[in-house]
PDB file of C-alpha atoms in Angstrom:
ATOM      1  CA  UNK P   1      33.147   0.999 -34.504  1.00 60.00           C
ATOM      2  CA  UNK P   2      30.123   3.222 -35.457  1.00 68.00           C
ATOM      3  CA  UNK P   3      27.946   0.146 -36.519  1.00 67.00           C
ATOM      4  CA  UNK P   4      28.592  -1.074 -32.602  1.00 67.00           C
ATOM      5  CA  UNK P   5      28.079   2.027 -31.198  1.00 71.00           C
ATOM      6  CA  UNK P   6      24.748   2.723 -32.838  1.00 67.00           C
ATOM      7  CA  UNK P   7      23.444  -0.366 -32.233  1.00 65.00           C
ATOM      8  CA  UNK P   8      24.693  -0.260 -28.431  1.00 60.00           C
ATOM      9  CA  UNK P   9      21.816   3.274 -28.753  1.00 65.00           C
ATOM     10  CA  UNK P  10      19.636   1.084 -30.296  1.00 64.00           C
ATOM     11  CA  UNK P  11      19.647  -2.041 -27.553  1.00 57.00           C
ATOM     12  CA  UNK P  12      19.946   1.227 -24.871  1.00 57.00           C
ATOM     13  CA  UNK P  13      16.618   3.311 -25.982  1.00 59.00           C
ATOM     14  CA  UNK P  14      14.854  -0.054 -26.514  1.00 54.00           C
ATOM     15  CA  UNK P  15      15.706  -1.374 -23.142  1.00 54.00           C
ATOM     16  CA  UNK P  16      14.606   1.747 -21.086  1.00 53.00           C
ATOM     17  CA  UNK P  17      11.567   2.189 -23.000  1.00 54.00           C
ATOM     18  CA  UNK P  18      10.239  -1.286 -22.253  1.00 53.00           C
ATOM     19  CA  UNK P  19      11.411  -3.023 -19.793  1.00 53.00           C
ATOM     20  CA  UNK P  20      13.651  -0.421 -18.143  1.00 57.00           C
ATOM     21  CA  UNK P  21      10.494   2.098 -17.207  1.00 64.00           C
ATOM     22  CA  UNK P  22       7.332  -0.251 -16.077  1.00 80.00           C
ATOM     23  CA  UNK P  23       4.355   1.145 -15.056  1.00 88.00           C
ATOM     24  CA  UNK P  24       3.610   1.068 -11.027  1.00 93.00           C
ATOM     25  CA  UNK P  25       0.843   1.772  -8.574  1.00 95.00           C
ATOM     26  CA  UNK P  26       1.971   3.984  -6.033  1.00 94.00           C
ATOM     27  CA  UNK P  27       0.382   5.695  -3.019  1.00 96.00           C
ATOM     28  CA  UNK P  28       0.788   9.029  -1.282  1.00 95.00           C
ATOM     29  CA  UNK P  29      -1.338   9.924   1.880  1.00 95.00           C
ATOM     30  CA  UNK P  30      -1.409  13.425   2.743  1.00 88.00           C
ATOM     31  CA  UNK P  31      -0.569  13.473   6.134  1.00 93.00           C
ATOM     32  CA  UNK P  32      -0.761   9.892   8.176  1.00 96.00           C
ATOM     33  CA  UNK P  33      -0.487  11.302  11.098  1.00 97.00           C
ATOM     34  CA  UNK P  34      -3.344  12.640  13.457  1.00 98.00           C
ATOM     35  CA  UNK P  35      -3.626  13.922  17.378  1.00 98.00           C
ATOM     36  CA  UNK P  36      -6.996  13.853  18.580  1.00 97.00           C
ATOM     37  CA  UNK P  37      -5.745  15.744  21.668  1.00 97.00           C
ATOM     38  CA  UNK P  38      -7.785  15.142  24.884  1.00 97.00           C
ATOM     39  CA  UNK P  39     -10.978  13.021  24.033  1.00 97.00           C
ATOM     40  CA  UNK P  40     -13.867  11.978  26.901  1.00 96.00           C
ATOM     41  CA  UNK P  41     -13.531   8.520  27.676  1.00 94.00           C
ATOM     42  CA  UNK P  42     -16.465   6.556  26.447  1.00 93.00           C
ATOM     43  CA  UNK P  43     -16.357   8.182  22.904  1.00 94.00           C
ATOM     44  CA  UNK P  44     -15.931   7.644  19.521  1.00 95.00           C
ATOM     45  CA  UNK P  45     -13.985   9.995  17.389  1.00 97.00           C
ATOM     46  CA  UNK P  46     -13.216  10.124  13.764  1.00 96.00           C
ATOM     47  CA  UNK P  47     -11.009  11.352  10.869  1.00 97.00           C
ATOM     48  CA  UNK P  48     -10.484  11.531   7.193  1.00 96.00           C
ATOM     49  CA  UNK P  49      -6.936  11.092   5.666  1.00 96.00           C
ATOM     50  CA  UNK P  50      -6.662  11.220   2.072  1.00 96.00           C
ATOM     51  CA  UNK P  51      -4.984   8.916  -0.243  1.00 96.00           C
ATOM     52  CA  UNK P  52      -3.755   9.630  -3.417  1.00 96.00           C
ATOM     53  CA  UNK P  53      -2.557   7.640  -6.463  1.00 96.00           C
ATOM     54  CA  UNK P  54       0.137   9.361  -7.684  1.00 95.00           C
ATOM     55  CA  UNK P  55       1.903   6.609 -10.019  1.00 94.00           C
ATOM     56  CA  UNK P  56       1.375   5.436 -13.201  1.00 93.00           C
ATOM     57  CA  UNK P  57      -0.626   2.824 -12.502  1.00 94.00           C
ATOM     58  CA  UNK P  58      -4.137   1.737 -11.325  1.00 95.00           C
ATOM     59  CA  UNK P  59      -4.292   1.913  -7.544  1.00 96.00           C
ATOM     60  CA  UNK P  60      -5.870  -0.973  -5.226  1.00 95.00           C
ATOM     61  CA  UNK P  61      -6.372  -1.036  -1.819  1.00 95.00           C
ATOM     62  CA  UNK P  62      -6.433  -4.438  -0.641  1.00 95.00           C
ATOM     63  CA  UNK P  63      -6.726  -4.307   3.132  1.00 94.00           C
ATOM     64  CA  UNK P  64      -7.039  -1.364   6.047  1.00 94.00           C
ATOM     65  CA  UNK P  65      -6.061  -3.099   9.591  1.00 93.00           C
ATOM     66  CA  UNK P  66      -7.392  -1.247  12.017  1.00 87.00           C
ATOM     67  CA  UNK P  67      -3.886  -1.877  13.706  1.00 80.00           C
TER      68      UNK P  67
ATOM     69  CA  UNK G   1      -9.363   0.444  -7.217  1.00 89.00           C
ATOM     70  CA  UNK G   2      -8.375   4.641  -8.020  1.00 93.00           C
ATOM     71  CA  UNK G   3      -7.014   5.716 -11.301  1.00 95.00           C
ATOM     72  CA  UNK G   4      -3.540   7.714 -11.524  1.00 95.00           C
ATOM     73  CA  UNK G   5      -4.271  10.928 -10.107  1.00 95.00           C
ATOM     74  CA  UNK G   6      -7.441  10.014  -8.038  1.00 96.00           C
ATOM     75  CA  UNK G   7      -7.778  10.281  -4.501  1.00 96.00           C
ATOM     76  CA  UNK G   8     -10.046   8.492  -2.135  1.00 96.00           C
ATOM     77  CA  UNK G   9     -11.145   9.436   1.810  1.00 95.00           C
ATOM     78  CA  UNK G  10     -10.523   6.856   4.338  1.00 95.00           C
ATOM     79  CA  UNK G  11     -12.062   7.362   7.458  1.00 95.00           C
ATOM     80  CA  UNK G  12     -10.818   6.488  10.626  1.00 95.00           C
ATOM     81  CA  UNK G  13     -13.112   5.944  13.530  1.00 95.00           C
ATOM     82  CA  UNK G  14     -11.380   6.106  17.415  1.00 94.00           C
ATOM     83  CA  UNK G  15     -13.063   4.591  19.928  1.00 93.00           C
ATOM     84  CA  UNK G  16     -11.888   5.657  23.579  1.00 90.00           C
ATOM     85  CA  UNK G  17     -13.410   3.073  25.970  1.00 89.00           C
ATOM     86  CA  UNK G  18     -11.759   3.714  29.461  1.00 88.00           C
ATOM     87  CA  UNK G  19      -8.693   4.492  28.345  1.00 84.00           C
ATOM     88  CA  UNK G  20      -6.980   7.443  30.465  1.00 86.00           C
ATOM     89  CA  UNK G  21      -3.448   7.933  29.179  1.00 88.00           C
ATOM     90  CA  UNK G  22      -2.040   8.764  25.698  1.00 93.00           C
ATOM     91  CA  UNK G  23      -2.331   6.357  23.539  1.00 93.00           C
ATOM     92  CA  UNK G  24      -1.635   5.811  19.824  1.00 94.00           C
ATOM     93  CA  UNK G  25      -3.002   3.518  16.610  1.00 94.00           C
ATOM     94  CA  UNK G  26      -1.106   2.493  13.637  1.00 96.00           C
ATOM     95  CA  UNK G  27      -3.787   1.404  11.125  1.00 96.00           C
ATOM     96  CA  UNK G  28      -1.801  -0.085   8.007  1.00 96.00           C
ATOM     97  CA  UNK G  29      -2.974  -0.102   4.387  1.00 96.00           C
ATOM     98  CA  UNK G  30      -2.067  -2.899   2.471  1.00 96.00           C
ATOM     99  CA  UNK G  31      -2.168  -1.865  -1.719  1.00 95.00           C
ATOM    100  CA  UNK G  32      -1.009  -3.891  -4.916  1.00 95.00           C
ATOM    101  CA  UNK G  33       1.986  -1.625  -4.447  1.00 93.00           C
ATOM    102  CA  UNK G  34       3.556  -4.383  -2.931  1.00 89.00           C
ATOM    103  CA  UNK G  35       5.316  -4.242   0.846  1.00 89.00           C
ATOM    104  CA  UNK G  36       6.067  -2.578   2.784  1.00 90.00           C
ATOM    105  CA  UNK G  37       2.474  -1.650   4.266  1.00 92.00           C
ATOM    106  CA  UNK G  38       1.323   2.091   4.135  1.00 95.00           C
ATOM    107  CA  UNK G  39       0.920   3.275   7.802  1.00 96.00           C
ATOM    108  CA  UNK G  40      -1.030   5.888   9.815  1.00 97.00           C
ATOM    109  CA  UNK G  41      -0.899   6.967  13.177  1.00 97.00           C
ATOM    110  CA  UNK G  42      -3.228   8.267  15.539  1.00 97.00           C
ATOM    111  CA  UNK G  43      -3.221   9.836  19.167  1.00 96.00           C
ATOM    112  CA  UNK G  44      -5.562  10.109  21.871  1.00 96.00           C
ATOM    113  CA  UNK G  45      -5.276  11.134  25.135  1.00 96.00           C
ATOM    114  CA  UNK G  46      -8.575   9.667  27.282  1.00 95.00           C
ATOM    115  CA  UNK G  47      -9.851  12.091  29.282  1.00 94.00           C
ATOM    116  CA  UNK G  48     -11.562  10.479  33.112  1.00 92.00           C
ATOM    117  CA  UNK G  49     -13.702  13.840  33.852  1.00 91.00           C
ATOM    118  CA  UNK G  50     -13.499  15.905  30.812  1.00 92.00           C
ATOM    119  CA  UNK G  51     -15.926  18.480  33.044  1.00 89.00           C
ATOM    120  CA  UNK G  52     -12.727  19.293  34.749  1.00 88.00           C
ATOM    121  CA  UNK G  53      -9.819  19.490  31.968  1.00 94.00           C
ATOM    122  CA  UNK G  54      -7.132  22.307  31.488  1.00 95.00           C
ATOM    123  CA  UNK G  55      -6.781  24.890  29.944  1.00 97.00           C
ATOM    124  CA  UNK G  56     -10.419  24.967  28.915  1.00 97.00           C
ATOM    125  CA  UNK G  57     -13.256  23.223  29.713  1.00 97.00           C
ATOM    126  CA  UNK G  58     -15.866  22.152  27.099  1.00 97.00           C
ATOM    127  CA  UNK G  59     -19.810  21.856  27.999  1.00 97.00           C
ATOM    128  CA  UNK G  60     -21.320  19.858  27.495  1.00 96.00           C
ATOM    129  CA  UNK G  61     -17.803  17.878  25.988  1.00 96.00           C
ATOM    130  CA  UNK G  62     -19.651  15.145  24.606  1.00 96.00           C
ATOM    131  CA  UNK G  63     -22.294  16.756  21.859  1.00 97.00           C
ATOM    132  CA  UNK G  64     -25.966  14.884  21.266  1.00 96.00           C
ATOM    133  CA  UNK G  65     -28.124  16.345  18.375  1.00 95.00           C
ATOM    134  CA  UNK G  66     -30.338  13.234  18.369  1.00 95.00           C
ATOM    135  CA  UNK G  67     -33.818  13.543  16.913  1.00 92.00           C
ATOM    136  CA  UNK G  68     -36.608  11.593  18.568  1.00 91.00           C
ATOM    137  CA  UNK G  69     -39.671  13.537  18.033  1.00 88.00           C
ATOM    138  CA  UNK G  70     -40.830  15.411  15.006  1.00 85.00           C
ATOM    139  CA  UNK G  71     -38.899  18.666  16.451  1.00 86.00           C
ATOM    140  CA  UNK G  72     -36.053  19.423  13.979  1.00 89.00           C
ATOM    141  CA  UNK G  73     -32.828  19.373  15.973  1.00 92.00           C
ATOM    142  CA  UNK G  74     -30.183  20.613  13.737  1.00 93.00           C
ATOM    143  CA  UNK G  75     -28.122  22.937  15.813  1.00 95.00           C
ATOM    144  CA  UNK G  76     -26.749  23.256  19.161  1.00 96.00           C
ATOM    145  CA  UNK G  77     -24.805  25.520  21.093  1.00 97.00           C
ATOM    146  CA  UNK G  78     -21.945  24.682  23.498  1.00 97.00           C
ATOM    147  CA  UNK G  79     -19.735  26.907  25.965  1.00 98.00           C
ATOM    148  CA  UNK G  80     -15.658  26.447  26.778  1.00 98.00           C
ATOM    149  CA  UNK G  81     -14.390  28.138  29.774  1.00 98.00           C
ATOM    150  CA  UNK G  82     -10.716  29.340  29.868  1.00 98.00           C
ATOM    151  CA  UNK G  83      -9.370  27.966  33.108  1.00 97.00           C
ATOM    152  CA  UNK G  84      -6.140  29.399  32.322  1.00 96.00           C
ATOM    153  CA  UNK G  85      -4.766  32.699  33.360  1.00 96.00           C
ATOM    154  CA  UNK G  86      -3.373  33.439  29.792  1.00 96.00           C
ATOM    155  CA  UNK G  87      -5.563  34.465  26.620  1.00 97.00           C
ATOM    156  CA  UNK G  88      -5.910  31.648  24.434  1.00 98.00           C
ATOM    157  CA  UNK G  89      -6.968  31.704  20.891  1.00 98.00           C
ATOM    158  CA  UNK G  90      -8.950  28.882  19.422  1.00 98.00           C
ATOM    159  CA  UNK G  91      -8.461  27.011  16.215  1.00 97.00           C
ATOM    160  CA  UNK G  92     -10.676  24.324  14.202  1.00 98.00           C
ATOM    161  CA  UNK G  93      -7.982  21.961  13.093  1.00 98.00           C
ATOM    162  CA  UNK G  94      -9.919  18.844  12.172  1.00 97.00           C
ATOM    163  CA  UNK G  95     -14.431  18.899  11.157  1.00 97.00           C
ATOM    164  CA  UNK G  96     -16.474  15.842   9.269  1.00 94.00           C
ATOM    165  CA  UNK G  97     -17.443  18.842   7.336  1.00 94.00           C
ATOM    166  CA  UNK G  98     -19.403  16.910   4.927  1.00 94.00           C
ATOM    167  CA  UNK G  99     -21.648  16.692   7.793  1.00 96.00           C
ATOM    168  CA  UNK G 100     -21.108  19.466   9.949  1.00 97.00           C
ATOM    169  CA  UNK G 101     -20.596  23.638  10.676  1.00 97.00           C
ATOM    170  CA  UNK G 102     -18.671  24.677  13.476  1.00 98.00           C
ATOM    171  CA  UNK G 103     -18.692  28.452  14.831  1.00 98.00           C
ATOM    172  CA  UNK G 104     -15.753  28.943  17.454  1.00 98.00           C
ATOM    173  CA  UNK G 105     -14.752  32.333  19.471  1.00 97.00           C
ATOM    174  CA  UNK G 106     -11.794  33.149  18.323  1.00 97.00           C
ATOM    175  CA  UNK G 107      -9.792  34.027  21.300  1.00 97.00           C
ATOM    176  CA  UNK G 108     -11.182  33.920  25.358  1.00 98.00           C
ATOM    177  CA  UNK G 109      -9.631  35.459  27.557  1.00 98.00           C
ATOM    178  CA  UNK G 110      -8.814  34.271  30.729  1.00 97.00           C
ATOM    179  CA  UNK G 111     -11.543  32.865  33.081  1.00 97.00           C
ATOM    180  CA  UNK G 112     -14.192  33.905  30.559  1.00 98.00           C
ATOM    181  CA  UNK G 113     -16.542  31.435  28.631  1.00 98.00           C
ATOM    182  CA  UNK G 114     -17.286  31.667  25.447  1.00 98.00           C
ATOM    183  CA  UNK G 115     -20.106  30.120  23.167  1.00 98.00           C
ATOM    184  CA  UNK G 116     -19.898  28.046  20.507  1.00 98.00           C
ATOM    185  CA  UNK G 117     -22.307  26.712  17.753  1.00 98.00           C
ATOM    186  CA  UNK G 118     -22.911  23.590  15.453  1.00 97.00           C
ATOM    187  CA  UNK G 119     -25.073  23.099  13.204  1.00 97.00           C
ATOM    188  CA  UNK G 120     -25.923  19.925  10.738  1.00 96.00           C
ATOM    189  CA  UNK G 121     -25.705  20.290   7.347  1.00 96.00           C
ATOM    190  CA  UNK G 122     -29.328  20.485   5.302  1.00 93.00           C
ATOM    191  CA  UNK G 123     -28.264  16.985   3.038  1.00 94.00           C
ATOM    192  CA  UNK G 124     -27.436  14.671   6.226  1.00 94.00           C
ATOM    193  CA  UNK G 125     -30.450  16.066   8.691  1.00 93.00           C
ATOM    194  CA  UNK G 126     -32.007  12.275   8.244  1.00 91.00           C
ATOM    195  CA  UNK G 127     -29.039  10.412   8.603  1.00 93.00           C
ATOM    196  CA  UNK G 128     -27.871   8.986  11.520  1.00 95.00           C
ATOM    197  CA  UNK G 129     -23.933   9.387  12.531  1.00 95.00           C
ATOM    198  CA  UNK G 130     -21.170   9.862  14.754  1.00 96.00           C
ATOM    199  CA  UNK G 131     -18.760  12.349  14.080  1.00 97.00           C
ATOM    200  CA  UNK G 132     -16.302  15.125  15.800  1.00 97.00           C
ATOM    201  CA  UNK G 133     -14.174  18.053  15.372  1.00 98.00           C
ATOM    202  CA  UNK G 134     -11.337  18.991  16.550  1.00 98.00           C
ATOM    203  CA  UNK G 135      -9.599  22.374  18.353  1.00 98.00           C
ATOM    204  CA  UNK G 136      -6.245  23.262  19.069  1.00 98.00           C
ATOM    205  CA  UNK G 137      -5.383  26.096  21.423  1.00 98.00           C
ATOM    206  CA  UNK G 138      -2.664  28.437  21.114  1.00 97.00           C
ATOM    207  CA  UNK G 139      -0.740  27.477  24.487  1.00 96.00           C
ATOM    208  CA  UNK G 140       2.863  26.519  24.489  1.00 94.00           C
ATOM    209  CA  UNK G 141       2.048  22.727  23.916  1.00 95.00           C
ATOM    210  CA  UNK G 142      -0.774  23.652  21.483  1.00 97.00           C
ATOM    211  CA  UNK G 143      -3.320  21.288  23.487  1.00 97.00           C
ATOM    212  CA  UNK G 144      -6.207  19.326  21.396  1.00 98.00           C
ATOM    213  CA  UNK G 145      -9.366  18.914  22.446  1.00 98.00           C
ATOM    214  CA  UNK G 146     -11.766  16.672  20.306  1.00 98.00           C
ATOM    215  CA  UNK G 147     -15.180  16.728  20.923  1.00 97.00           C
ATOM    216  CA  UNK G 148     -17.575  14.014  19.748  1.00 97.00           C
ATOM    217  CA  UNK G 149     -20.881  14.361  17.659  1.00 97.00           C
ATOM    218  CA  UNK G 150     -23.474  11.970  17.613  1.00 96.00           C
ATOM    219  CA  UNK G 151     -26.905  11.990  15.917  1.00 96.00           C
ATOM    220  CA  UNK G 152     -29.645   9.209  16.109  1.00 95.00           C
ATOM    221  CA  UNK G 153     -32.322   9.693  13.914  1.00 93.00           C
ATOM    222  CA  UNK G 154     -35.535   7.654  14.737  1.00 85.00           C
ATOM    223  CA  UNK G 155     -37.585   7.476  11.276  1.00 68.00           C
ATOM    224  CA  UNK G 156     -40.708   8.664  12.833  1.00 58.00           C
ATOM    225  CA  UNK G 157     -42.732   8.464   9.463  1.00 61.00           C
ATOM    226  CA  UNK G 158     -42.109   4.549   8.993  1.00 49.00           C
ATOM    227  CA  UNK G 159     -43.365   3.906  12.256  1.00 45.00           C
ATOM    228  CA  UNK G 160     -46.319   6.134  11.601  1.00 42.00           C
ATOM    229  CA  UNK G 161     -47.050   3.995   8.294  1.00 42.00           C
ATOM    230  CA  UNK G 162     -46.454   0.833   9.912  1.00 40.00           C
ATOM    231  CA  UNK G 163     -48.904   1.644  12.952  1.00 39.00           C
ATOM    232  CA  UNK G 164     -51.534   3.013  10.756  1.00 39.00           C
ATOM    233  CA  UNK G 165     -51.343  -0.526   7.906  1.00 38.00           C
ATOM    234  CA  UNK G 166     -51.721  -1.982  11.545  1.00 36.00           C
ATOM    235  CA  UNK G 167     -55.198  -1.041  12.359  1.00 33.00           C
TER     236      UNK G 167
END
């Protein structure tokens, strides 16, 4: 019974260490959200939002659509 | 492509045209995280005869520091008029500070006007751009104002060269 239950441990450890925990991009933006308030017609305004990469992976941005 | 624990600017440019209601923009940002796409959301509120808005009044709203002659032009002053009958205290929420210093008054009391200052930063005096920054007032529905920047610079040495290897 203690043969099976170490090697249950065993299988466990090996499969949360490999394919259990897999190393992922992932991306955090400050705050995606922005009011411009009252703007003259005619303009052009502009902000910055920050993106982070805050997983354990290397980050790509593919594509921005301007929406 | 940003390594775990970088961070990257995207900049957003919001173009008005004739638009005279609140309106809003969802850009989306499409990673190799896989869906669903990042999104982002901004507002605008178009403004017909921003010489006439409320509670303040920005002059000029729209701000040129264009260069055209061999005069530097890297500052300009502006004024904002409290139409309300309530003090209102001013706040710089939002400033392409990379390329740009903003002095606000900090409060203005009603019916006064008040001056304001910008000034280009040394490092982007020759480039051309268009910018803005952004206030927010201390009212109940903490109104925004965003005024717009724009600089042309006309590279008034190249033409020199190219008018003197001319002749």
């Amino acid at each position: 019974m203690r043969v099976i239950r170490g090697i249950f441990a065993i299988v466990t450890t090996v499969i949360l260490l490999t394919g259990g925990v897999q190393a992922a991009p992932r991306m955090t933006i400050s705050d995606s959200l922005f009011d411009f308030g009252y703007v003259p017609q005619n303009a052009k305004v502009a902000h910055v939002f920050w993106l982070h990469s805050t997983g354990d992976d290397t980050l790509k941005i593919i594509k921005v659509n301007p929406g | 492509m940003l390594a775990v624990g970088d961070s990257t600017r995207l900049e957003i440019i919001y173009s008005t045209g004739r638009s005279k209601s609140r309106r809003s923009k969802s850009p989306q940002i499409e990673t190799n995280e896989g869906p669903p796409k990042h999104r982002l959301r901004i507002f605008a509120h178009g403004v017909e005869r921003p010489d006439s808005t409320y509670p303040i009044v920005v002059s000029p709203y729209k701000l040129d520091l264009s260069q055209f002659t061999e005069k530097l032009v890297e500052k300009k002053k502006f004024e904002i008029t409290n139409m309300s009958d309530q003090k209102l205290e001013l706040k710089l929420v939002d400033l392409a500070s990379r390329y740009l210093e903003v002095k606000l008054p900090k409060s203005i009391k009603p019916g006064k006007t008040a001056e304001g200052e910008i000034k280009i930063r040394e490092y982007y005096l020759d480039e051309s751009f268009e910018k803005s920054f952004t206030i927010e007032l201390n009212d109940e529905k903490s109104t925004r104002f965003t005024v717009p920047v724009k600089r042309t610079v006309r590279n008034l040495q190249a033409k020199g060269t190219s008018e003197a290897g001319g002749k």
